[in-house]
Coordinates of N, CA and C in Angstrom, one line a residue:
A1 N 0.9 -1.2 0.0 CA 0.0 0.0 0.0 C 0.9 1.2 0.0
P2 N 0.5 2.3 -0.8 CA 1.3 3.5 -0.8 C 1.3 4.2 0.6
R3 N 2.5 4.7 1.0 CA 2.6 5.2 2.4 C 1.8 6.5 2.6
Y4 N 1.6 7.2 1.5 CA 0.9 8.5 1.6 C -0.6 8.3 1.7
A5 N -1.1 7.1 1.4 CA -2.6 6.9 1.4 C -3.1 6.3 2.7
L6 N -4.3 6.6 3.0 CA -4.9 6.2 4.3 C -6.3 5.6 3.9
A7 N -6.6 4.4 4.4 CA -7.9 3.7 4.2 C -8.8 4.1 5.3
H8 N -10.0 4.5 5.0 CA -11.0 4.9 6.0 C -12.0 3.7 6.1
K9 N -12.2 3.2 7.3 CA -13.1 2.1 7.5 C -14.3 2.6 8.3
Y10 N -15.5 2.3 7.8 CA -16.7 2.7 8.6 C -16.8 1.7 9.8
P11 N -17.2 2.3 10.9 CA -17.4 1.4 12.1 C -18.4 0.3 11.9
A12 N -18.1 -0.9 12.4 CA -19.0 -2.1 12.2 C -20.4 -1.8 12.8
E13 N -21.4 -2.3 12.2 CA -22.8 -2.1 12.6 C -23.0 -2.9 13.9
E14 N -23.6 -2.3 14.9 CA -23.9 -3.0 16.2 C -25.4 -3.1 16.4
Q15 N -25.8 -4.2 17.0 CA -27.2 -4.4 17.4 C -27.3 -5.1 18.7
A16 N -28.4 -4.8 19.4 CA -28.6 -5.4 20.8 C -29.5 -6.6 20.7
T17 N -29.3 -7.6 21.5 CA -30.1 -8.7 21.5 C -30.0 -9.4 22.9
E18 N -30.8 -10.5 23.1 CA -30.7 -11.2 24.4 C -29.8 -12.4 24.3
G19 N -28.9 -12.5 25.3 CA -28.1 -13.7 25.4 C -28.9 -14.9 26.0
L20 N -29.1 -15.9 25.3 CA -29.9 -17.0 25.7 C -29.1 -18.0 26.6
G21 N -27.7 -18.0 26.4 CA -26.9 -18.9 27.1 C -25.5 -18.8 26.7
I22 N -24.5 -19.5 27.3 CA -23.1 -19.5 26.9 C -22.7 -21.0 26.9
D23 N -22.2 -21.4 25.7 CA -21.7 -22.8 25.5 C -20.2 -22.7 25.2
V24 N -19.6 -23.9 25.1 CA -18.2 -23.9 24.8 C -17.9 -24.7 23.5
Q25 N -17.1 -24.1 22.6 CA -16.7 -24.8 21.4 C -15.3 -25.3 21.5
V26 N -14.9 -26.5 21.0 CA -13.6 -27.0 21.0 C -13.0 -26.9 19.6
G27 N -11.8 -26.2 19.6 CA -11.2 -25.9 18.3 C -10.1 -27.0 17.9
R28 N -9.5 -26.8 16.8 CA -8.5 -27.8 16.2 C -7.3 -28.0 17.2
T29 N -6.9 -27.0 17.9 CA -5.7 -27.1 18.8 C -6.2 -27.4 20.2
G30 N -7.5 -27.7 20.4 CA -8.0 -28.0 21.7 C -8.5 -26.9 22.6
I31 N -8.4 -25.6 22.0 CA -8.8 -24.4 22.8 C -10.3 -24.4 23.0
L32 N -10.7 -24.2 24.2 CA -12.1 -24.1 24.5 C -12.5 -22.6 24.4
T33 N -13.4 -22.3 23.5 CA -13.9 -20.9 23.3 C -15.3 -20.8 23.8
P34 N -15.6 -19.8 24.8 CA -17.0 -19.6 25.2 C -17.7 -18.9 24.0
V35 N -18.9 -19.4 23.7 CA -19.7 -18.8 22.6 C -21.1 -18.4 23.2
A36 N -21.5 -17.2 22.9 CA -22.9 -16.8 23.4 C -23.9 -17.2 22.4
R37 N -25.0 -17.9 22.9 CA -26.1 -18.2 22.1 C -27.1 -17.1 22.2
L38 N -27.5 -16.6 21.1 CA -28.3 -15.3 21.0 C -29.7 -15.5 20.5
K39 N -30.5 -14.6 20.9 CA -31.8 -14.5 20.2 C -31.5 -13.9 18.8
P40 N -32.0 -14.5 17.7 CA -31.5 -14.1 16.4 C -31.7 -12.6 16.2
V41 N -30.6 -12.0 15.6 CA -30.5 -10.6 15.4 C -29.9 -10.4 14.0
F42 N -30.3 -9.4 13.3 CA -29.8 -9.1 11.9 C -28.7 -8.0 12.1
V43 N -27.4 -8.4 11.8 CA -26.3 -7.6 11.9 C -25.4 -7.6 10.7
G44 N -25.1 -6.5 10.1 CA -24.1 -6.5 9.0 C -24.5 -7.4 7.8
G45 N -25.8 -7.5 7.6 CA -26.3 -8.2 6.4 C -26.6 -9.7 6.6
V46 N -26.4 -10.2 7.9 CA -26.7 -11.6 8.1 C -27.4 -11.7 9.5
T47 N -28.1 -12.8 9.6 CA -28.8 -13.1 10.9 C -27.8 -13.9 11.8
V48 N -27.6 -13.3 13.0 CA -26.6 -13.9 13.9 C -27.3 -14.6 15.1
T49 N -26.9 -15.8 15.4 CA -27.4 -16.5 16.5 C -26.4 -17.0 17.5
N50 N -25.1 -16.9 17.1 CA -24.0 -17.2 18.0 C -22.9 -16.1 17.9
A51 N -22.2 -15.8 18.9 CA -21.2 -14.8 18.9 C -20.0 -15.2 19.8
T52 N -18.8 -15.1 19.4 CA -17.7 -15.5 20.2 C -17.4 -14.6 21.4
L53 N -17.0 -15.2 22.5 CA -16.6 -14.4 23.7 C -15.1 -14.5 23.9
H54 N -14.4 -15.1 22.9 CA -12.9 -15.2 22.8 C -12.3 -16.2 23.9
N55 N -12.3 -15.8 25.1 CA -11.7 -16.6 26.2 C -12.3 -16.2 27.5
E56 N -11.9 -16.9 28.5 CA -12.5 -16.7 29.9 C -12.2 -15.3 30.4
D57 N -10.9 -14.8 30.2 CA -10.6 -13.5 30.7 C -11.4 -12.4 30.0
E58 N -11.6 -12.5 28.7 CA -12.4 -11.5 28.0 C -13.8 -11.6 28.4
L59 N -14.4 -12.8 28.7 CA -15.7 -12.9 29.1 C -15.9 -12.2 30.5
R60 N -14.9 -12.4 31.4 CA -15.0 -11.8 32.7 C -14.9 -10.3 32.6
R61 N -14.0 -9.8 31.7 CA -13.8 -8.4 31.5 C -15.1 -7.7 31.1
K62 N -15.8 -8.4 30.2 CA -17.1 -7.8 29.7 C -18.2 -8.2 30.6
D63 N -18.0 -9.1 31.5 CA -19.0 -9.5 32.5 C -20.3 -9.9 31.9
V64 N -20.2 -10.9 31.0 CA -21.4 -11.4 30.3 C -22.0 -12.6 31.1
W65 N -23.3 -12.5 31.3 CA -24.1 -13.6 32.0 C -25.2 -14.0 31.1
K66 N -25.7 -15.2 31.3 CA -26.9 -15.7 30.6 C -28.1 -14.8 30.9
G67 N -28.8 -14.4 29.9 CA -30.0 -13.5 30.2 C -29.8 -12.0 30.0
D68 N -28.5 -11.6 29.9 CA -28.1 -10.2 29.7 C -28.6 -9.7 28.3
Q69 N -28.9 -8.4 28.2 CA -29.0 -7.8 26.9 C -27.6 -7.4 26.4
V70 N -27.2 -7.9 25.3 CA -25.8 -7.6 24.9 C -25.8 -6.9 23.5
V71 N -24.7 -6.2 23.2 CA -24.5 -5.6 21.9 C -23.5 -6.5 21.1
V72 N -24.0 -6.7 19.9 CA -23.2 -7.6 19.0 C -22.8 -6.9 17.7
R73 N -21.6 -7.3 17.2 CA -21.1 -6.8 15.9 C -20.4 -7.9 15.2
R74 N -20.1 -7.7 13.9 CA -19.3 -8.7 13.2 C -17.9 -8.1 13.1
A75 N -16.9 -8.7 13.9 CA -15.6 -8.2 13.9 C -15.0 -8.3 12.5
G76 N -14.5 -7.2 12.0 CA -13.9 -7.2 10.6 C -15.0 -7.6 9.6
D77 N -16.2 -7.3 9.9 CA -17.4 -7.6 9.1 C -17.5 -9.1 8.8
V78 N -16.9 -10.0 9.7 CA -17.0 -11.4 9.4 C -17.4 -12.2 10.7
I79 N -16.6 -12.2 11.7 CA -16.9 -13.0 12.9 C -17.8 -12.3 13.9
P80 N -19.0 -12.8 14.2 CA -19.8 -12.1 15.2 C -19.2 -12.2 16.6
E81 N -19.2 -11.1 17.3 CA -18.6 -11.0 18.7 C -19.5 -10.2 19.6
V82 N -19.5 -10.5 20.9 CA -20.2 -9.7 21.9 C -19.3 -8.5 22.2
V83 N -19.8 -7.3 22.1 CA -19.0 -6.1 22.3 C -19.1 -5.7 23.8
R84 N -20.3 -5.7 24.3 CA -20.5 -5.3 25.7 C -21.9 -5.7 26.2
V85 N -22.1 -5.6 27.5 CA -23.4 -5.8 28.1 C -24.2 -4.5 28.1
Q86 N -25.4 -4.4 27.5 CA -26.2 -3.2 27.4 C -27.0 -3.1 28.7
Q87 N -27.6 -4.2 29.1 CA -28.4 -4.3 30.3 C -28.3 -5.6 31.0
P88 N -27.9 -5.7 32.2 CA -27.8 -7.0 32.9 C -29.2 -7.7 33.0
G89 N -29.2 -9.0 33.0 CA -30.4 -9.8 33.1 C -30.7 -10.0 34.6
P90 N -31.5 -11.1 34.9 CA -31.8 -11.4 36.3 C -30.5 -11.8 37.1
R91 N -29.6 -12.4 36.4 CA -28.3 -12.8 37.0 C -28.4 -13.7 38.3
K92 N -29.1 -14.8 38.1 CA -29.2 -15.8 39.2 C -27.8 -16.5 39.2
P93 N -27.4 -17.1 40.3 CA -26.1 -17.8 40.4 C -25.8 -18.8 39.3
A94 N -26.9 -19.5 38.8 CA -26.8 -20.5 37.7 C -26.5 -19.8 36.4
D95 N -26.8 -18.5 36.3 CA -26.6 -17.8 35.0 C -25.1 -17.4 34.8
R96 N -24.3 -17.5 35.8 CA -22.9 -17.1 35.6 C -22.1 -18.3 34.9
F97 N -21.3 -17.9 33.9 CA -20.6 -18.9 33.2 C -19.3 -19.4 34.0
E98 N -19.1 -20.7 34.0 CA -17.9 -21.3 34.6 C -17.3 -22.2 33.5
M99 N -16.0 -22.1 33.3 CA -15.3 -22.9 32.4 C -15.3 -24.3 32.9
P100 N -15.7 -25.3 32.0 CA -15.8 -26.7 32.5 C -14.4 -27.2 32.8
L101 N -14.4 -28.2 33.7 CA -13.1 -28.9 34.2 C -12.8 -30.0 33.2
A102 N -13.8 -30.5 32.4 CA -13.5 -31.5 31.5 C -14.1 -31.1 30.1
C103 N -13.5 -31.6 29.0 CA -13.9 -31.3 27.7 C -15.3 -31.7 27.5
P104 N -16.2 -30.8 26.9 CA -17.6 -31.1 26.7 C -17.8 -32.2 25.6
V105 N -16.8 -32.5 24.8 CA -16.9 -33.4 23.7 C -16.4 -34.8 24.1
C106 N -15.1 -34.8 24.6 CA -14.5 -36.1 24.9 C -14.3 -36.4 26.4
H107 N -14.6 -35.4 27.2 CA -14.5 -35.5 28.7 C -13.1 -35.7 29.2
S108 N -12.1 -35.3 28.4 CA -10.7 -35.3 28.9 C -10.6 -34.1 29.8
P109 N -9.6 -34.1 30.7 CA -9.4 -32.9 31.6 C -8.9 -31.7 30.7
V110 N -9.3 -30.5 31.2 CA -8.8 -29.3 30.5 C -7.8 -28.6 31.4
V111 N -6.9 -27.9 30.7 CA -5.8 -27.2 31.4 C -5.7 -25.8 30.9
R112 N -5.2 -25.0 31.8 CA -4.8 -23.6 31.4 C -3.4 -23.3 31.9
M113 N -2.5 -23.2 30.9 CA -1.1 -23.0 31.2 C -0.8 -21.6 31.8
P114 N 0.1 -21.5 32.7 CA 0.4 -20.1 33.3 C 0.8 -19.2 32.1
G115 N 0.3 -18.0 32.2 CA 0.6 -16.9 31.2 C -0.2 -17.0 29.9
E116 N -1.1 -18.1 29.8 CA -1.9 -18.2 28.6 C -3.4 -17.8 28.9
A117 N -4.0 -17.2 27.9 CA -5.5 -16.9 28.1 C -6.3 -18.1 27.8
A118 N -5.8 -19.0 27.0 CA -6.6 -20.1 26.5 C -6.6 -21.3 27.5
T119 N -7.8 -21.9 27.5 CA -8.0 -23.2 28.2 C -8.1 -24.3 27.2
R120 N -7.4 -25.4 27.4 CA -7.3 -26.4 26.3 C -7.7 -27.8 26.8
C121 N -8.3 -28.5 25.9 CA -8.6 -29.9 26.1 C -7.4 -30.7 25.9
T122 N -7.1 -31.7 26.8 CA -5.9 -32.5 26.7 C -6.1 -33.8 25.9
G123 N -7.2 -33.9 25.2 CA -7.5 -35.2 24.5 C -6.8 -35.4 23.2
G124 N -6.3 -34.3 22.6 CA -5.6 -34.5 21.3 C -6.6 -35.1 20.3
L125 N -6.1 -36.0 19.4 CA -6.9 -36.6 18.4 C -7.9 -37.6 18.9
Y126 N -7.8 -37.9 20.2 CA -8.9 -38.8 20.8 C -10.2 -38.0 20.8
C127 N -10.1 -36.6 21.0 CA -11.2 -35.7 21.0 C -11.8 -35.6 19.6
K128 N -13.0 -35.9 19.4 CA -13.7 -35.9 18.1 C -13.7 -34.5 17.5
A129 N -13.9 -33.5 18.4 CA -14.0 -32.1 17.9 C -12.6 -31.7 17.4
Q130 N -11.5 -32.0 18.0 CA -10.2 -31.7 17.5 C -9.9 -32.5 16.3
R131 N -10.3 -33.8 16.3 CA -10.0 -34.6 15.1 C -10.7 -34.1 13.8
K132 N -12.0 -33.6 14.0 CA -12.7 -33.1 12.8 C -12.0 -31.8 12.3
Q133 N -11.7 -30.9 13.2 CA -11.0 -29.7 12.8 C -9.6 -29.9 12.2
T134 N -8.9 -30.9 12.7 CA -7.6 -31.3 12.2 C -7.7 -31.8 10.8
L135 N -8.7 -32.7 10.5 CA -8.9 -33.2 9.2 C -9.3 -32.1 8.2
L136 N -10.2 -31.2 8.6 CA -10.6 -30.1 7.7 C -9.4 -29.2 7.4
H137 N -8.5 -29.0 8.4 CA -7.3 -28.2 8.2 C -6.4 -28.9 7.2
Y138 N -6.2 -30.2 7.4 CA -5.3 -31.0 6.6 C -5.8 -31.0 5.1
A139 N -7.1 -31.0 4.9 CA -7.6 -31.1 3.6 C -7.8 -29.7 2.9
A140 N -7.6 -28.7 3.7 CA -7.8 -27.3 3.2 C -7.1 -27.0 1.9
R141 N -7.5 -26.0 1.2 CA -7.0 -25.7 -0.1 C -5.5 -25.3 0.0
R142 N -5.1 -24.6 1.0 CA -3.7 -24.1 1.2 C -2.8 -25.2 1.8
A143 N -3.5 -26.3 2.2 CA -2.7 -27.4 2.8 C -2.6 -28.5 1.7
M144 N -3.3 -29.6 2.0 CA -3.2 -30.8 1.0 C -4.2 -30.7 -0.1
D145 N -5.1 -29.7 0.0 CA -6.1 -29.4 -1.1 C -6.8 -30.7 -1.6
I146 N -7.5 -31.3 -0.6 CA -8.3 -32.5 -0.9 C -9.8 -32.1 -1.2
E147 N -10.1 -32.0 -2.5 CA -11.4 -31.5 -2.9 C -12.5 -32.5 -2.5
G148 N -13.6 -32.1 -2.0 CA -14.8 -32.9 -1.6 C -14.8 -33.4 -0.2
L149 N -13.6 -33.2 0.5 CA -13.6 -33.6 1.9 C -14.0 -32.4 2.8
G150 N -15.4 -32.2 2.8 CA -15.9 -31.1 3.5 C -16.4 -31.5 4.9
E151 N -17.1 -30.5 5.5 CA -17.5 -30.7 6.9 C -18.4 -31.9 7.1
K152 N -19.4 -32.1 6.3 CA -20.4 -33.1 6.4 C -19.8 -34.5 6.3
L153 N -18.9 -34.6 5.3 CA -18.2 -35.9 5.1 C -17.2 -36.2 6.3
V154 N -16.5 -35.2 6.7 CA -15.5 -35.4 7.8 C -16.3 -35.8 9.1
E155 N -17.4 -35.2 9.4 CA -18.2 -35.5 10.5 C -18.6 -37.0 10.5
Q156 N -19.0 -37.5 9.4 CA -19.4 -38.9 9.3 C -18.2 -39.8 9.5
L157 N -17.1 -39.5 8.9 CA -15.9 -40.3 9.0 C -15.4 -40.4 10.4
V158 N -15.5 -39.3 11.1 CA -15.0 -39.3 12.5 C -16.1 -40.0 13.4
D159 N -17.3 -39.6 13.3 CA -18.4 -40.2 14.1 C -18.5 -41.7 14.0
K160 N -18.2 -42.2 12.8 CA -18.2 -43.7 12.6 C -16.9 -44.3 12.8
E161 N -15.9 -43.6 13.4 CA -14.6 -44.1 13.7 C -13.9 -44.7 12.5
L162 N -14.1 -44.1 11.3 CA -13.5 -44.6 10.1 C -12.1 -44.0 9.9
V163 N -12.0 -42.8 10.5 CA -10.7 -42.0 10.4 C -10.3 -41.5 11.7
R164 N -9.1 -41.9 12.2 CA -8.7 -41.5 13.6 C -7.6 -40.5 13.5
N165 N -6.9 -40.4 12.3 CA -5.9 -39.3 12.1 C -5.8 -39.1 10.6
P166 N -5.1 -38.1 10.1 CA -5.0 -37.8 8.7 C -4.5 -39.0 7.8
A167 N -3.6 -39.8 8.4 CA -3.0 -41.0 7.7 C -4.1 -42.0 7.3
D168 N -5.2 -42.1 8.1 CA -6.2 -43.0 7.8 C -7.0 -42.7 6.5
L169 N -6.9 -41.4 6.1 CA -7.6 -41.0 4.9 C -7.2 -41.9 3.7
Y170 N -5.9 -42.2 3.7 CA -5.3 -42.9 2.6 C -5.6 -44.4 2.6
A171 N -6.3 -44.9 3.6 CA -6.7 -46.3 3.7 C -8.2 -46.5 3.3
L172 N -8.9 -45.3 3.0 CA -10.3 -45.4 2.7 C -10.5 -46.0 1.3
D173 N -11.6 -46.7 1.1 CA -11.9 -47.3 -0.3 C -13.3 -46.8 -0.7
A174 N -13.5 -47.0 -2.0 CA -14.8 -46.5 -2.6 C -16.0 -47.0 -2.0
A175 N -16.0 -48.3 -1.6 CA -17.2 -48.9 -1.0 C -17.5 -48.3 0.3
T176 N -16.5 -48.0 1.1 CA -16.7 -47.3 2.5 C -17.3 -46.0 2.3
L177 N -16.8 -45.2 1.4 CA -17.2 -43.8 1.1 C -18.6 -43.8 0.5
A178 N -18.9 -44.7 -0.4 CA -20.2 -44.7 -1.1 C -21.3 -45.1 -0.1
G179 N -21.0 -45.8 1.0 CA -22.0 -46.2 2.0 C -22.4 -45.1 2.9
L180 N -21.7 -43.9 2.8 CA -22.0 -42.8 3.7 C -23.2 -41.9 3.1
E181 N -23.8 -41.2 4.0 CA -24.9 -40.3 3.6 C -24.4 -39.3 2.5
R182 N -25.3 -39.0 1.6 CA -25.0 -38.0 0.5 C -23.8 -38.3 -0.3
M183 N -23.5 -39.6 -0.3 CA -22.3 -40.0 -1.1 C -22.8 -41.2 -2.1
G184 N -22.6 -41.0 -3.4 CA -22.9 -42.0 -4.3 C -21.5 -42.6 -4.8
E185 N -21.6 -43.5 -5.8 CA -20.3 -44.1 -6.3 C -19.4 -43.0 -7.0
T186 N -20.1 -42.1 -7.7 CA -19.3 -41.1 -8.5 C -18.6 -40.2 -7.5
S187 N -19.4 -39.7 -6.5 CA -18.8 -38.8 -5.5 C -17.7 -39.5 -4.7
A188 N -17.9 -40.7 -4.4 CA -16.8 -41.5 -3.6 C -15.6 -41.6 -4.5
E189 N -15.7 -41.9 -5.7 CA -14.5 -42.0 -6.6 C -13.8 -40.6 -6.8
N190 N -14.6 -39.6 -6.8 CA -14.0 -38.2 -6.9 C -13.2 -37.9 -5.7
V191 N -13.7 -38.2 -4.5 CA -13.0 -37.9 -3.3 C -11.8 -38.8 -3.2
L192 N -11.9 -40.0 -3.5 CA -10.7 -40.9 -3.5 C -9.6 -40.4 -4.5
F193 N -10.0 -40.0 -5.6 CA -9.1 -39.4 -6.6 C -8.3 -38.2 -6.0
S194 N -9.1 -37.3 -5.3 CA -8.5 -36.2 -4.7 C -7.5 -36.5 -3.6
I195 N -7.9 -37.6 -2.8 CA -7.0 -38.0 -1.7 C -5.7 -38.6 -2.3
R196 N -5.8 -39.4 -3.3 CA -4.6 -40.0 -4.0 C -3.8 -38.9 -4.6
K197 N -4.4 -37.9 -5.2 CA -3.7 -36.8 -5.8 C -2.9 -36.0 -4.8
S198 N -3.4 -35.9 -3.6 CA -2.7 -35.2 -2.5 C -1.4 -35.8 -2.1
L199 N -1.2 -37.1 -2.5 CA 0.1 -37.7 -2.2 C 1.3 -37.0 -2.9
R200 N 1.0 -36.4 -4.0 CA 2.0 -35.7 -4.7 C 1.8 -34.2 -4.4
T201 N 2.5 -33.7 -3.4 CA 2.4 -32.3 -3.0 C 3.8 -31.8 -2.6
T202 N 3.8 -30.5 -2.1 CA 5.1 -30.0 -1.7 C 5.3 -30.2 -0.2
L203 N 6.5 -30.2 0.2 CA 6.8 -30.4 1.7 C 6.2 -29.3 2.5
A204 N 6.2 -28.1 2.0 CA 5.7 -26.9 2.7 C 4.2 -27.1 3.0
R205 N 3.4 -27.6 2.0 CA 2.0 -27.8 2.1 C 1.7 -28.9 3.1
F206 N 2.5 -30.0 3.1 CA 2.3 -31.1 4.0 C 2.6 -30.7 5.4
V207 N 3.7 -30.0 5.7 CA 4.0 -29.6 7.0 C 2.9 -28.6 7.6
F208 N 2.5 -27.7 6.7 CA 1.4 -26.8 7.1 C 0.1 -27.6 7.5
G209 N -0.2 -28.6 6.6 CA -1.3 -29.4 6.8 C -1.4 -30.2 8.1
L210 N -0.2 -30.5 8.7 CA -0.1 -31.2 9.9 C -0.6 -30.4 11.1
G211 N -0.6 -29.1 10.9 CA -1.2 -28.2 12.0 C -0.4 -28.2 13.3
I212 N 0.9 -28.2 13.1 CA 1.8 -28.1 14.3 C 1.6 -26.7 14.9
P213 N 1.4 -26.6 16.2 CA 1.2 -25.3 16.9 C 2.5 -24.4 16.6
G214 N 2.3 -23.2 16.2 CA 3.4 -22.3 15.9 C 4.0 -22.4 14.5
V215 N 3.6 -23.5 13.8 CA 4.1 -23.6 12.4 C 3.0 -23.3 11.4
G216 N 3.1 -22.1 10.9 CA 2.0 -21.6 10.0 C 2.5 -21.7 8.5
E217 N 1.7 -21.2 7.7 CA 1.9 -21.3 6.2 C 3.3 -20.7 5.8
E218 N 3.6 -19.5 6.4 CA 4.9 -18.8 6.1 C 6.0 -19.6 6.6

C-alpha cells in the first residue's frame, strides 16, 4: 500500500439482543472458546445466533451472563462477537458462566497453562472435535487441497470411527465412502481421486497441513 494513502473504514454495525446462554466450542488445537447463544438478530447483512466471547478472561472483563441484553457486531465484518453488556439480566447464580473442568466433547481434563489466556482440552486426536477440525485443516486448499472432503463428510468419517488421524484417509476405499450419507459411487470416486492426488504435494503444504502449533503457512 502506498505510504501516503490512508484507508477509511466505517465502524462495524452494532445491534442489541438477548443472550440465551453460553456454550463452549472446542477448536483444532483443543482451545475451549466460550460462545454466546443469542436471540436471532440481523447484523451487518446476516442473521446472527452465535457470537464468540474469545476466552474466559475476555468474558470476565465484559462480565457477560446468561439472560443479559448484549451488543453484538461482526468483527472485521466477518466473525460475530459480543461487544459489551447493554443491560444486565436477572443474574441468578446459575446464570454465571464457569469454564468446564472436562472437555464437553471427549470428557478429557482441561488445562490452562500459566501466562496463557486459552483453556485447552488435553484429549488430542482422541477428542472428536479436535479430530474433525484437524482433518478439515489438513484437507484445506492451502494445505493438502483434498477436494470434496468437507464438513459433512468429515463428521461422518469421525463419528463412525473410520478415520482416527489424517493418515487413515489414505486407507479409505470407494465402497466405504459410497456407503455414507449424501455419497454415491461417483462422489466417492472423486473424493478418492483427490485423496490420492494429494500424495504428490510440496513439503511446505504437507508440514502446514499437519497443523503443528506455531508452524504456519509462512
